[in-house]
Structures are given as C-alpha cells and as structure tokens.
PDB file of C-alpha atoms in Angstrom:
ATOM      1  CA  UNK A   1      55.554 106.625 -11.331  1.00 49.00           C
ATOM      2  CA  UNK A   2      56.384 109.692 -13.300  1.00 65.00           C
ATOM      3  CA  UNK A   3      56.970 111.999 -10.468  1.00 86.00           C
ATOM      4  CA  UNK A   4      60.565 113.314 -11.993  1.00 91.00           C
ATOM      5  CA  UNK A   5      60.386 112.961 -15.749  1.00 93.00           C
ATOM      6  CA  UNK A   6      63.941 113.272 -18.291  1.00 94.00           C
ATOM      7  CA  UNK A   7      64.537 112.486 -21.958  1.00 88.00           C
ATOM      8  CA  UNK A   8      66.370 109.888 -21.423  1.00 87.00           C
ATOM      9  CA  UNK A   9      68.745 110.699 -24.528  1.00 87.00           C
ATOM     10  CA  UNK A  10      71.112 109.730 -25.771  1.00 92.00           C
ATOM     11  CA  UNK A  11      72.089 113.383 -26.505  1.00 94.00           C
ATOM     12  CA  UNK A  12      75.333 112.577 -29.148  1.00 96.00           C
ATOM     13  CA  UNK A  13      76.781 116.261 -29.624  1.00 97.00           C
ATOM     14  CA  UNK A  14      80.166 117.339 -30.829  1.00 97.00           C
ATOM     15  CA  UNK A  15      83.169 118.837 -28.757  1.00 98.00           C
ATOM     16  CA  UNK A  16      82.453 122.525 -28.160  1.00 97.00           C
ATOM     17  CA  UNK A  17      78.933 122.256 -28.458  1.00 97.00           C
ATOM     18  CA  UNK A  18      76.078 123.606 -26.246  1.00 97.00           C
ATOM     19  CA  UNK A  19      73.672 121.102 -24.895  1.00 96.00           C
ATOM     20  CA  UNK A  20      70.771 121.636 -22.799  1.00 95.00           C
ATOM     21  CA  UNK A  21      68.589 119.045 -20.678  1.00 93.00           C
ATOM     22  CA  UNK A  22      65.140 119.558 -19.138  1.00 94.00           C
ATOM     23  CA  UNK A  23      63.718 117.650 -16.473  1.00 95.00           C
ATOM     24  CA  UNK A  24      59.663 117.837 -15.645  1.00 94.00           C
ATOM     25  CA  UNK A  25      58.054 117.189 -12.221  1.00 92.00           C
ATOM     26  CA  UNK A  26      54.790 116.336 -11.004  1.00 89.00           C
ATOM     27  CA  UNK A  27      54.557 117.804  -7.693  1.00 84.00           C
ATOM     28  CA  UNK A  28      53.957 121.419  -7.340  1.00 83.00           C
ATOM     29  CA  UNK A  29      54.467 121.404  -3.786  1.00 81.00           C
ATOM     30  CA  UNK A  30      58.685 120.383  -4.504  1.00 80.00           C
ATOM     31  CA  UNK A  31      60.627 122.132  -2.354  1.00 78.00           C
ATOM     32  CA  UNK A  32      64.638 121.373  -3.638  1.00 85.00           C
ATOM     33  CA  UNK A  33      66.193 120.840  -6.918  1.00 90.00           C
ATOM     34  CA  UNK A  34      69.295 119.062  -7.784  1.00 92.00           C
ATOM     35  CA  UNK A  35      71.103 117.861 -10.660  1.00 95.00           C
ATOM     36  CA  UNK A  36      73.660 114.995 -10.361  1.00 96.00           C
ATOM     37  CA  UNK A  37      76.372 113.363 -12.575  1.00 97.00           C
ATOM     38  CA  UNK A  38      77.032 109.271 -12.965  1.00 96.00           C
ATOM     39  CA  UNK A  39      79.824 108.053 -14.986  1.00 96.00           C
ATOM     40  CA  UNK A  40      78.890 104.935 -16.337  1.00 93.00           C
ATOM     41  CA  UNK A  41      79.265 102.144 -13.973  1.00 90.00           C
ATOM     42  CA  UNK A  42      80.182 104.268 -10.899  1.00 95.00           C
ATOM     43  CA  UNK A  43      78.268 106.197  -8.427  1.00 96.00           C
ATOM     44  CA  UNK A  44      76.126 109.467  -8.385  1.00 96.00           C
ATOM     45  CA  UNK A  45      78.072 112.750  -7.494  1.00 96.00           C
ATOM     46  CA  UNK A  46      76.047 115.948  -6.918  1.00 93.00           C
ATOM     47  CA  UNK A  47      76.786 118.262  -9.708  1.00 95.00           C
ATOM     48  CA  UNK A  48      74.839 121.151  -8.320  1.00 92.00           C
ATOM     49  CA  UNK A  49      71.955 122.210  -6.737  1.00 89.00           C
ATOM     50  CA  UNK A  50      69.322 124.482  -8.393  1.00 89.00           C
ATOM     51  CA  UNK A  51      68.087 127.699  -7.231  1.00 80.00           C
ATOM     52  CA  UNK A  52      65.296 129.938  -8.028  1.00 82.00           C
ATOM     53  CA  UNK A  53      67.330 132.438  -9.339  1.00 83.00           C
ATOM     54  CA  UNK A  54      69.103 130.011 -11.451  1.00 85.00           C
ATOM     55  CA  UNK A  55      72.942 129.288 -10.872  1.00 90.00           C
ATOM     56  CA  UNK A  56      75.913 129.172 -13.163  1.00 93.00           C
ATOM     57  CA  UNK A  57      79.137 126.781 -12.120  1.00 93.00           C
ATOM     58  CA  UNK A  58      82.140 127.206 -14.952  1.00 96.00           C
ATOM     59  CA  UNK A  59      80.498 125.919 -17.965  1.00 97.00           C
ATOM     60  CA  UNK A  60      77.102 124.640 -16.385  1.00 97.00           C
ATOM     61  CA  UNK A  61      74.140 126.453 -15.851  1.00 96.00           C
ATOM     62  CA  UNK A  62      71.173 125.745 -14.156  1.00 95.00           C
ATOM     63  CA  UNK A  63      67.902 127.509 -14.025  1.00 94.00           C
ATOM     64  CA  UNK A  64      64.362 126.424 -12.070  1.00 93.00           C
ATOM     65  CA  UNK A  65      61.061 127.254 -13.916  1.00 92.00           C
ATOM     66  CA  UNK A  66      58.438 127.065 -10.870  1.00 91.00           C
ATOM     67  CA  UNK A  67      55.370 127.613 -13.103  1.00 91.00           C
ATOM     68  CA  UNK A  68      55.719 125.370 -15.749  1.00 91.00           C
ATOM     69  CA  UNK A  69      57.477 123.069 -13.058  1.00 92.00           C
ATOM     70  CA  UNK A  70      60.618 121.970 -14.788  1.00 91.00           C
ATOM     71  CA  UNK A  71      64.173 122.563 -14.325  1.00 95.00           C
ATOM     72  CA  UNK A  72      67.349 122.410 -16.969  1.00 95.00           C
ATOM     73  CA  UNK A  73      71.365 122.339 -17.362  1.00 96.00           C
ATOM     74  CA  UNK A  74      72.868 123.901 -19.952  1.00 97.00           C
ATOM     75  CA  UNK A  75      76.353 122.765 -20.647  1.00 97.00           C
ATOM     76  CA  UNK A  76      78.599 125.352 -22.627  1.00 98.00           C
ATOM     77  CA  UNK A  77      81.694 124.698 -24.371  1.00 98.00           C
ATOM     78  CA  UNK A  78      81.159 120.582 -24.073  1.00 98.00           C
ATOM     79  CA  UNK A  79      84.232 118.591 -23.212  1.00 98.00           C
ATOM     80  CA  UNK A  80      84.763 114.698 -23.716  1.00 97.00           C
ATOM     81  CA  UNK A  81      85.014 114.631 -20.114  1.00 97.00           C
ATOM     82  CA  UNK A  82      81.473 115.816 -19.987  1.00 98.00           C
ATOM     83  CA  UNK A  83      80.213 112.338 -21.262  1.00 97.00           C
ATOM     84  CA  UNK A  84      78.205 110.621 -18.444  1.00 97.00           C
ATOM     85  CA  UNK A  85      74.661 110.472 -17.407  1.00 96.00           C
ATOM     86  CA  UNK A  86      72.791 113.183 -15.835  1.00 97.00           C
ATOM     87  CA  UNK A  87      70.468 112.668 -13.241  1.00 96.00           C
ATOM     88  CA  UNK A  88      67.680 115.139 -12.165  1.00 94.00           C
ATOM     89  CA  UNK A  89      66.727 115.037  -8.566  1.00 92.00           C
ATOM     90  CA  UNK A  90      63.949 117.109  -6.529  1.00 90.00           C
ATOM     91  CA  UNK A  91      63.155 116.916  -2.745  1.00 85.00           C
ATOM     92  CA  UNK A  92      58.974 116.807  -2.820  1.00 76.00           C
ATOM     93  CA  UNK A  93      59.521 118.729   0.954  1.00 69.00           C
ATOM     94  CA  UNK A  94      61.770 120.509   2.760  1.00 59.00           C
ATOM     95  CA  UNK A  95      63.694 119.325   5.219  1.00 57.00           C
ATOM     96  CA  UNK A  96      62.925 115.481   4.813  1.00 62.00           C
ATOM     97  CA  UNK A  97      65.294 113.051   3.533  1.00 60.00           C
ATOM     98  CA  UNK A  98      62.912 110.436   2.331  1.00 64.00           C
ATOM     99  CA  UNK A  99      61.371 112.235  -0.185  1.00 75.00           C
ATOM    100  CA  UNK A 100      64.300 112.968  -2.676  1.00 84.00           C
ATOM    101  CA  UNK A 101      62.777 111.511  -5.979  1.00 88.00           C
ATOM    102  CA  UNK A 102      65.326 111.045  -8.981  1.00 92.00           C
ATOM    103  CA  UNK A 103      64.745 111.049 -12.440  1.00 93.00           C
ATOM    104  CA  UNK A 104      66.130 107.949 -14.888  1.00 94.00           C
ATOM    105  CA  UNK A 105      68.446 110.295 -15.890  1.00 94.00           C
ATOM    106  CA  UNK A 106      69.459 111.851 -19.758  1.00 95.00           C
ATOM    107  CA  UNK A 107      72.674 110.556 -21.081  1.00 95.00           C
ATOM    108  CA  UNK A 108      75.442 113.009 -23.397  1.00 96.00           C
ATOM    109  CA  UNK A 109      78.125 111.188 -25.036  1.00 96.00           C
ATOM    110  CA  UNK A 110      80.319 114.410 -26.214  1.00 97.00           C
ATOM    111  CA  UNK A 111      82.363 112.863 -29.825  1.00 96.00           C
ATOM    112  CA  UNK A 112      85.879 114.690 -30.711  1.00 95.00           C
TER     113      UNK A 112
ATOM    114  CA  UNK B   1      89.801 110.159   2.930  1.00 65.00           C
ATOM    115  CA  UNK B   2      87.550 107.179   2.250  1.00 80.00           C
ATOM    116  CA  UNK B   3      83.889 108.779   2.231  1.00 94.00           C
ATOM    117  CA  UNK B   4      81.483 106.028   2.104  1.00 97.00           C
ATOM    118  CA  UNK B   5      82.647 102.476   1.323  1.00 97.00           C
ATOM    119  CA  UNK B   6      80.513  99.729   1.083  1.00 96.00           C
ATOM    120  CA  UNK B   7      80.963  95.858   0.338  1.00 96.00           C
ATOM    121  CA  UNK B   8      80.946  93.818  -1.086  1.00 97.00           C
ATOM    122  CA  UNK B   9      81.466  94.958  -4.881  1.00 96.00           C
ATOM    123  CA  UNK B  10      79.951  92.156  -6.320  1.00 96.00           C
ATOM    124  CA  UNK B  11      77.672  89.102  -5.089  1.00 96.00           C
ATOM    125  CA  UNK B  12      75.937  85.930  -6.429  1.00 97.00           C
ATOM    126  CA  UNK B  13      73.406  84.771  -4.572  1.00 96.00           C
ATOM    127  CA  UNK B  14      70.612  81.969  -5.058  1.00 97.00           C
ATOM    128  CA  UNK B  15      67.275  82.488  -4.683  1.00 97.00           C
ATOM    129  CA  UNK B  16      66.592  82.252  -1.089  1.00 97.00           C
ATOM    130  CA  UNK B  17      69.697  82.962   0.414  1.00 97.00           C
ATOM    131  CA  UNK B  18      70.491  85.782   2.990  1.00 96.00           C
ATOM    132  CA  UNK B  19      73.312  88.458   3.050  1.00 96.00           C
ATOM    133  CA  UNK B  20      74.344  91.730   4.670  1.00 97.00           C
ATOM    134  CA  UNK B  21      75.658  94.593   2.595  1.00 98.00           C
ATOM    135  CA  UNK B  22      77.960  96.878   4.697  1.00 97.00           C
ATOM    136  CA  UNK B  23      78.507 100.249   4.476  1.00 97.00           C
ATOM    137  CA  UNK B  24      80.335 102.902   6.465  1.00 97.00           C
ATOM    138  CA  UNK B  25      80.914 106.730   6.519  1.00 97.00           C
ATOM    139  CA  UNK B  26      83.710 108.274   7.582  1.00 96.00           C
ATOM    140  CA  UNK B  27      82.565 112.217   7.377  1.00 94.00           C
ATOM    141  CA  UNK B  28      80.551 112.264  10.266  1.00 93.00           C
ATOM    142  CA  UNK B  29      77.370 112.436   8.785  1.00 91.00           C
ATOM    143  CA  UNK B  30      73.657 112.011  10.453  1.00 89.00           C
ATOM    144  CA  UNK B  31      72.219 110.671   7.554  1.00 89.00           C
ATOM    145  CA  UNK B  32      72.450 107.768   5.708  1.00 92.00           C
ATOM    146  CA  UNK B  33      71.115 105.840   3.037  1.00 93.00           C
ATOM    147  CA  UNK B  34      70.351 102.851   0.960  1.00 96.00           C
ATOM    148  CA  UNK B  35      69.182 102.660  -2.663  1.00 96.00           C
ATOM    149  CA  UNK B  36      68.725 100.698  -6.007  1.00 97.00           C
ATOM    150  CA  UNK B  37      69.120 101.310  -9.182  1.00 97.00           C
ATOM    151  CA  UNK B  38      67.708  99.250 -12.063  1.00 95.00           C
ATOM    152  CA  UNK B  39      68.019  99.610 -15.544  1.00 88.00           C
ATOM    153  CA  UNK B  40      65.097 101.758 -17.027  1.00 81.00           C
ATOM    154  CA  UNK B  41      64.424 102.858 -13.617  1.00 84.00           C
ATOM    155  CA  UNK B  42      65.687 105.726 -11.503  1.00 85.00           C
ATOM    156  CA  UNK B  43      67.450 105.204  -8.084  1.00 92.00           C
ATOM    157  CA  UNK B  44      64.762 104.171  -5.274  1.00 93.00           C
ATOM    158  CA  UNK B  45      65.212 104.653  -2.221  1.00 92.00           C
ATOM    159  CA  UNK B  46      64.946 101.346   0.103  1.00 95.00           C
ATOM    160  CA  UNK B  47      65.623 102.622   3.803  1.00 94.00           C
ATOM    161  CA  UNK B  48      67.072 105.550   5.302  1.00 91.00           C
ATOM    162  CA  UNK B  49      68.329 106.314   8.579  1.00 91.00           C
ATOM    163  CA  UNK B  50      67.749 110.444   9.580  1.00 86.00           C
ATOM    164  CA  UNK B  51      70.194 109.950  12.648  1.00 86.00           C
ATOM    165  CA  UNK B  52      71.792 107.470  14.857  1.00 87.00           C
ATOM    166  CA  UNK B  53      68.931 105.074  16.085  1.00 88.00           C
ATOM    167  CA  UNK B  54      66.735 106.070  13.706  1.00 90.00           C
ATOM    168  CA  UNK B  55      65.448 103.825  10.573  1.00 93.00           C
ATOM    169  CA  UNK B  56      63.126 104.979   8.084  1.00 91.00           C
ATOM    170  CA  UNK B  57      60.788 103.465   5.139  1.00 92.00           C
ATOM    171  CA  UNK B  58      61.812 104.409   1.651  1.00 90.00           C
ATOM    172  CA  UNK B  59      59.866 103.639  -1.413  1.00 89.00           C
ATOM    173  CA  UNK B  60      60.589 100.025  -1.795  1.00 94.00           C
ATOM    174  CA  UNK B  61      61.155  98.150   1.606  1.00 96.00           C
ATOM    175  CA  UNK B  62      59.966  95.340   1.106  1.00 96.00           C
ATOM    176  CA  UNK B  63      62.502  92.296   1.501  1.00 96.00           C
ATOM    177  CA  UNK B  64      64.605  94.188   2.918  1.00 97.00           C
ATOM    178  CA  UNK B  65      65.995  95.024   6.626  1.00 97.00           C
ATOM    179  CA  UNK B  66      68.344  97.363   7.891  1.00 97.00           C
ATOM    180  CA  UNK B  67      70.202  98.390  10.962  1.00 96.00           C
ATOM    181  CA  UNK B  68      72.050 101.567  12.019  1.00 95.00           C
ATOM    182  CA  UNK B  69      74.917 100.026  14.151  1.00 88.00           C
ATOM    183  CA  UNK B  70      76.541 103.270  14.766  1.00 95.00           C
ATOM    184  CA  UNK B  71      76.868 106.905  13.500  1.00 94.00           C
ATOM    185  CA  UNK B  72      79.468 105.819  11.216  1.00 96.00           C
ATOM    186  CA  UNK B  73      77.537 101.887  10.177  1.00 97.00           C
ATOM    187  CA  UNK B  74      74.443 101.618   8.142  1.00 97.00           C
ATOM    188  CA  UNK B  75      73.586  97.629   7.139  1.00 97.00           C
ATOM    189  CA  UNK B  76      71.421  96.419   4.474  1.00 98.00           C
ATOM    190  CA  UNK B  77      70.348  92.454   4.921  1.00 98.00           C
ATOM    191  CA  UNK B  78      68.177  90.371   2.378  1.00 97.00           C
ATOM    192  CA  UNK B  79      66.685  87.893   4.507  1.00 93.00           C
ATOM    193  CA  UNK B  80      65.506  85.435   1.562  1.00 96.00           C
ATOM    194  CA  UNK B  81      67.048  87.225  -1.942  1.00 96.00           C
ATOM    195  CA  UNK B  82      64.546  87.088  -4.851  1.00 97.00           C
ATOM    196  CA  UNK B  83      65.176  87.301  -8.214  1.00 97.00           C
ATOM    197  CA  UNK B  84      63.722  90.249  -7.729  1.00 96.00           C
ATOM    198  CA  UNK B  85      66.609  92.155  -6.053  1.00 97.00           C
ATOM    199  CA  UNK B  86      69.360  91.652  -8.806  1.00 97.00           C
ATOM    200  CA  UNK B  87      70.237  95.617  -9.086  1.00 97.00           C
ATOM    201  CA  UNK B  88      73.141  97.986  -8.339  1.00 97.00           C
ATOM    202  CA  UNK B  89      72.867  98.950  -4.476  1.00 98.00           C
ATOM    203  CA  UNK B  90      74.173 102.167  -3.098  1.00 98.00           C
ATOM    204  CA  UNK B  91      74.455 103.661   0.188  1.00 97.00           C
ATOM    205  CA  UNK B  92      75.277 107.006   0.510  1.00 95.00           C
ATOM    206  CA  UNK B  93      75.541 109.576   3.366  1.00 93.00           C
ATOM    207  CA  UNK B  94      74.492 113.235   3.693  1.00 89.00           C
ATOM    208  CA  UNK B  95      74.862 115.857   6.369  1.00 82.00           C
ATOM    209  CA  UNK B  96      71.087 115.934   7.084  1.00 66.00           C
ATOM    210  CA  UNK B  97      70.496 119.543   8.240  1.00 63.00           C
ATOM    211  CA  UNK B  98      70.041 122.742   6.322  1.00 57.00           C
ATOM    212  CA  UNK B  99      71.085 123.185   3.041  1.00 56.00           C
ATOM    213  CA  UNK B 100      73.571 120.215   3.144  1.00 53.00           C
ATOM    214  CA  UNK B 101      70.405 117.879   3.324  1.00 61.00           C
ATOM    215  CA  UNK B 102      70.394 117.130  -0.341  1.00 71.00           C
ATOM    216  CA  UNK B 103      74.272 116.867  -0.679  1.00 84.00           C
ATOM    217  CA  UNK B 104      74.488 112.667  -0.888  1.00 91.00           C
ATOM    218  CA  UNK B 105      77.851 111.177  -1.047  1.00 94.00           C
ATOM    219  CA  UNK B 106      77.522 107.534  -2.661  1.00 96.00           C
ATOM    220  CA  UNK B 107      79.545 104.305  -2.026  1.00 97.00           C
ATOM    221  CA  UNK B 108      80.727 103.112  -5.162  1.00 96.00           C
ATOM    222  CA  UNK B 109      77.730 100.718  -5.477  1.00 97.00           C
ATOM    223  CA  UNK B 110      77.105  96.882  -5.154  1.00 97.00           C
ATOM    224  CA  UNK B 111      76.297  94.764  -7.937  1.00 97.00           C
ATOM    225  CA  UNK B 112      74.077  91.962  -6.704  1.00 97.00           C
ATOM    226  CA  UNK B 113      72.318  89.244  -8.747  1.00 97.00           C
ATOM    227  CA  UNK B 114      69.892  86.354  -7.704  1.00 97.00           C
ATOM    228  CA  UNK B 115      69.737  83.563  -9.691  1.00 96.00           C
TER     229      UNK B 115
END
C-alpha cells in the first residue's frame, strides 16, 4: 500500500536551519490534508492541517500542491525541540472518518 | 484534563490468550478510534466508532473486536492474540463533524507483545 508516501529520513540538520518535507499521495480524489507530530515513543499530536491556500503557524509552513498531488512542511529557524517524527496524513473523502490514511512518517533530529 | 487514557501501558501475552484494552474520552467527543502502529509501517486503522452505538471496519479488523460501551468508552478485545498483534495500540478521539473531523486526540499508546 503506497497510498500516502514520505521519505522516511532521517533528515539530520543543524540548529537554525530550514528543513522541508514532502509527502506524495495516490488518490486524486483526497479530500483533507494533515500533518502530525510524534515524539519518539509517545503519541501522535496534530500539528496542523493543510489548506489549499497553504498555511503558515510560527515557524511552520504548510502548502498543498493539488496537481502534482503532494503536500510539504517547511520548518524555519529549526529548534532542538523540533526533533520528532513527522507524520503526513490525508482523508481520501470528506466527511468520513475511516478513510484517514497516514504516511510512515519522515524523521528530523535537529543537532546544536 | 485527562483527554483520552487508555490501559494498560504495557502487556505480555501468550499466543492464544484474550484481553481487553480500555480506553476512555473525557472531551465529549462522537468519534473514536483504535489503531496500530508497527515499525516500518504507518498507523492502521483497526475499528472506529462514528457515534455512540455505532462500530465501524477499519483497514485491518481482523482478530480483533470492539465495543462502544458509552459516549465516553471505546474497548478493543483480542479474542485469541497472535504473534501477529505485537504493535503499539492507540485509541484516539475526534469531534467527528465539520472541520474538527480530522482533529484526533491519541491515548498515550499500548505496547502489546505476543509471544
């Protein structure tokens, strides 16, 4: 199954640096986009979601490319803190919860 | 506040034994979940439960039961663990409407292994 596809890393990048992830789906007819954050060895938090327009939280940035069906984060100004896996998520159709397909997930490790 | 807890942390089990993995919400959510997560693999979803009374198929069922006891309840059983199902479990909750579909609050996770 390689519905939700991510290099799955590890991206090792310095303090202050700006790192980007992609993540490629299959399914043209995906309707919601997501990107969420798992420490190692705890659970999933939603970092944000991921809008047509693209979106910008803080340091993060998100953007959705429709025709070439992938989406990315861009993290700016990269903080130890930031260290942790990042998992891509889309919803193959609106409104249903069973369809919310997640990728393996890219790691960053951010060094001082 | 608690958000979704679910036990037992960790659990041996042999091959062929049974056990129920709790989990409960405290946000008032419709929807809740249950899923694994496997190295090399991204999380799958095993059953989900839209509303109260409701029980849904994910993509990997199979060996698996649940029950929604209550808005706030959603149970996970292995009837006769396999080998098989050694993986991190996590439930998680979401409003289930509108935008706030997507939003999924996880428990802190389950580490289960069959020997």
């Amino acid at each position: 199954r390689k519905e939700v596809e991510q290099d799955p890393g590890p991206f090792n990048v310095p303090e202050g640096a700006t790192v980007a992830f992609n993540c490629t789906y299959s399914n043209s007819a995906s309707q919601s986009f997501f990107w969420y954050r798992q420490d190692c060895r705890k659970e999933p938090k939603l970092l944000m979601s991921v809008y047509s327009s693209g979106n910008e939280d803080g340091r993060f940035t998100a953007q959705l490319n429709r025709a070439s069906q992938y989406i990315s984060l861009l993290i700016r100004d990269s903080k130890l803190s930031d260290s942790a896996t990042y998992l891509c998520v889309v919803n193959l159709s609106w409104g249903s919860q069973g369809n919310l397909i997640f990728g393996k997930g890219t790691k960053l490790s951010v060094k001082p | 506040n608690a958000g979704v807890t679910q036990t037992p942390k960790f659990q041996v089990l042999k091959t062929g034994q049974s056990m129920t993995l709790q989990c409960a919400q405290d946000m008032n959510h419709n929807s809740m979940y249950w899923y694994r997560q496997d190295p090399g693999m991204g999380l799958r979803l095993i059953y989900y439960s839209a509303s109260e009374g409701t029980t849904d198929k994910g993509e990997v069922p199979n060996g698996y039961n649940v029950s929604r006891l209550n808005k706030r309840e959603f149970s996970l059983r292995l009837e006769s663990a396999a080998p098989s199902q050694t993986s991190v479990y996590f439930c998680a909750s979401s409003e289930g409407s509108g935008t706030q579909l997507e939003k999924l609050f996880f428990g802190s996770g389950t580490q289960l292994s069959v020997l």
